[in-house]
Coordinates of N, CA and C in Angstrom, one line a residue:
X28 N 104.9 115.9 113.9 CA 105.5 114.7 113.4 C 106.9 115.1 112.9
X29 N 107.1 116.2 112.2 CA 108.4 116.5 111.7 C 109.4 116.7 112.8
X30 N 109.0 117.4 113.9 CA 109.8 117.6 115.0 C 110.2 116.3 115.7
X31 N 109.2 115.5 115.9 CA 109.5 114.2 116.5 C 110.5 113.4 115.7
X32 N 110.3 113.3 114.4 CA 111.3 112.6 113.6 C 112.6 113.3 113.5
X33 N 112.6 114.6 113.6 CA 113.9 115.3 113.6 C 114.7 115.0 114.8
X34 N 114.0 115.0 116.0 CA 114.7 114.8 117.2 C 115.0 113.3 117.5
X35 N 114.1 112.4 117.1 CA 114.3 111.0 117.3 C 113.9 110.3 116.0
X36 N 114.8 110.2 115.0 CA 114.4 109.6 113.7 C 113.8 108.2 113.7
X37 N 114.2 107.4 114.7 CA 113.7 106.0 114.7 C 112.4 105.9 115.5
X38 N 111.8 107.0 115.9 CA 110.5 106.9 116.7 C 109.4 106.6 115.7
X39 N 108.5 105.7 116.2 CA 107.2 105.5 115.4 C 106.1 106.2 116.2
X40 N 105.3 106.9 115.4 CA 104.2 107.6 116.0 C 102.9 107.0 115.5
X41 N 101.9 106.7 116.3 CA 100.6 106.2 115.8 C 99.7 107.3 115.5
X42 N 98.5 107.0 114.9 CA 97.6 108.0 114.5 C 96.7 108.5 115.6
X43 N 96.9 108.2 116.8 CA 96.0 108.6 117.9 C 96.3 110.0 118.3
X44 N 97.3 110.7 117.8 CA 97.5 112.1 118.1 C 96.7 113.0 117.2
X45 N 95.9 112.5 116.4 CA 95.0 113.3 115.5 C 95.5 113.6 114.2
X46 N 96.7 113.1 113.8 CA 97.3 113.3 112.5 C 97.7 112.0 112.0
X47 N 97.9 111.8 110.6 CA 98.4 110.6 110.1 C 99.7 110.2 110.7
X48 N 99.9 109.1 111.3 CA 101.1 108.7 111.9 C 101.9 107.7 111.0
X49 N 102.9 107.1 111.6 CA 103.7 106.1 110.9 C 102.9 104.8 110.8
X50 N 102.0 104.6 111.7 CA 101.1 103.4 111.6 C 99.7 103.8 112.1
X51 N 98.7 103.0 111.7 CA 97.3 103.2 112.1 C 96.9 102.3 113.2
X52 N 96.0 102.7 114.0 CA 95.5 101.9 115.1 C 94.0 101.8 115.1
X53 N 93.5 100.9 114.2 CA 92.1 100.7 114.2 C 91.6 100.0 115.5
X54 N 90.5 100.5 116.0 CA 89.9 99.9 117.2 C 88.8 98.9 116.8
X55 N 88.9 97.8 117.5 CA 87.8 96.7 117.3 C 87.7 96.3 115.8
X56 N 88.8 96.2 115.1 CA 88.7 96.0 113.6 C 90.0 95.3 113.2
X57 N 89.9 94.2 112.4 CA 91.0 93.6 111.8 C 90.7 93.5 110.3
X58 N 91.5 94.2 109.4 CA 91.2 94.1 108.0 C 91.3 92.7 107.5
X59 N 90.5 92.4 106.4 CA 90.6 91.1 105.8 C 91.6 91.0 104.7
X60 N 92.3 92.1 104.3 CA 93.3 92.1 103.3 C 94.4 93.0 103.8
X61 N 95.6 93.1 103.1 CA 96.7 93.9 103.5 C 96.3 95.4 103.3
X62 N 96.4 96.2 104.4 CA 96.0 97.6 104.3 C 97.1 98.4 103.4
X63 N 96.6 99.4 102.7 CA 97.5 100.3 101.9 C 97.3 101.7 102.4
X64 N 98.3 102.5 102.1 CA 98.3 103.9 102.6 C 97.2 104.8 102.1
X65 N 96.5 104.4 101.0 CA 95.4 105.2 100.4 C 94.1 105.0 101.1
X66 N 94.0 104.1 102.1 CA 92.8 103.8 102.8 C 93.0 104.0 104.3
X67 N 92.3 104.9 104.9 CA 92.4 105.0 106.4 C 91.5 103.9 107.0
X68 N 92.2 103.1 107.8 CA 91.5 102.0 108.4 C 90.8 102.5 109.7
X69 N 89.5 102.2 109.7 CA 88.7 102.7 110.8 C 87.6 101.6 111.1
X70 N 87.6 101.2 112.4 CA 86.6 100.2 112.8 C 85.2 100.7 112.8
X71 N 85.1 102.1 112.8 CA 83.7 102.7 112.9 C 83.1 102.8 111.5
X72 N 83.9 102.7 110.4 CA 83.4 102.8 109.1 C 83.1 101.4 108.6
X73 N 81.8 101.0 108.5 CA 81.4 99.7 108.0 C 81.8 99.4 106.6
X74 N 82.1 100.4 105.8 CA 82.5 100.2 104.4 C 84.0 100.1 104.1
X75 N 84.8 100.1 105.2 CA 86.2 100.2 105.0 C 86.7 98.9 104.3
X76 N 86.1 97.8 104.6 CA 86.6 96.5 103.9 C 86.4 96.7 102.4
X77 N 85.4 97.4 101.9 CA 85.1 97.6 100.5 C 86.2 98.5 99.8
X78 N 86.8 99.3 100.6 CA 87.9 100.2 100.1 C 89.2 99.5 99.9
X79 N 89.4 98.4 100.7 CA 90.7 97.7 100.6 C 90.7 96.8 99.4
X80 N 91.9 96.7 98.8 CA 92.1 95.9 97.6 C 92.6 94.5 97.9
X81 N 92.0 93.5 97.4 CA 92.4 92.1 97.7 C 93.7 91.7 96.9
X82 N 94.7 92.5 96.9 CA 96.0 92.2 96.2 C 97.1 92.4 97.2
X83 N 98.3 92.0 96.8 CA 99.5 92.2 97.6 C 100.1 93.6 97.2
X84 N 100.1 94.6 98.1 CA 100.6 95.9 97.6 C 102.1 95.9 97.5
X85 N 102.5 96.9 96.7 CA 104.0 97.2 96.6 C 104.5 97.6 98.0
X86 N 105.7 97.3 98.3 CA 106.2 97.6 99.6 C 106.0 99.1 100.0
X87 N 106.1 100.0 99.1 CA 106.0 101.4 99.4 C 104.5 101.8 99.6
X88 N 103.6 101.0 99.3 CA 102.2 101.3 99.5 C 101.6 100.6 100.7
X89 N 102.4 99.7 101.3 CA 101.9 99.0 102.5 C 101.7 100.0 103.7
X90 N 100.6 99.9 104.4 CA 100.3 100.7 105.5 C 100.5 99.9 106.8
X91 N 101.4 100.4 107.6 CA 101.7 99.7 108.9 C 100.4 99.9 109.8
X92 N 100.1 98.9 110.5 CA 98.9 99.0 111.4 C 99.1 98.1 112.6
X93 N 98.4 98.5 113.7 CA 98.5 97.8 115.0 C 97.3 96.9 115.2
X94 N 97.4 95.7 115.7 CA 96.3 94.9 116.0 C 96.7 94.1 117.3
X95 N 95.7 93.8 118.0 CA 95.9 93.0 119.2 C 94.9 91.9 119.4

């Protein structure tokens, strides 16, 4: 990640390379609240909704994520 951002600072890297990325890519899952950086979004974890807080996070706590 450090090398990628050093060579191409504007590059966004997802979490599919096995390390935390700039954004998360949950499969088959759409959170019911705004995701925060302290919770790893995973469609395979049935309790992930319970870990998310039903509030509007501070901008620095917001977790970018991909959905389709």
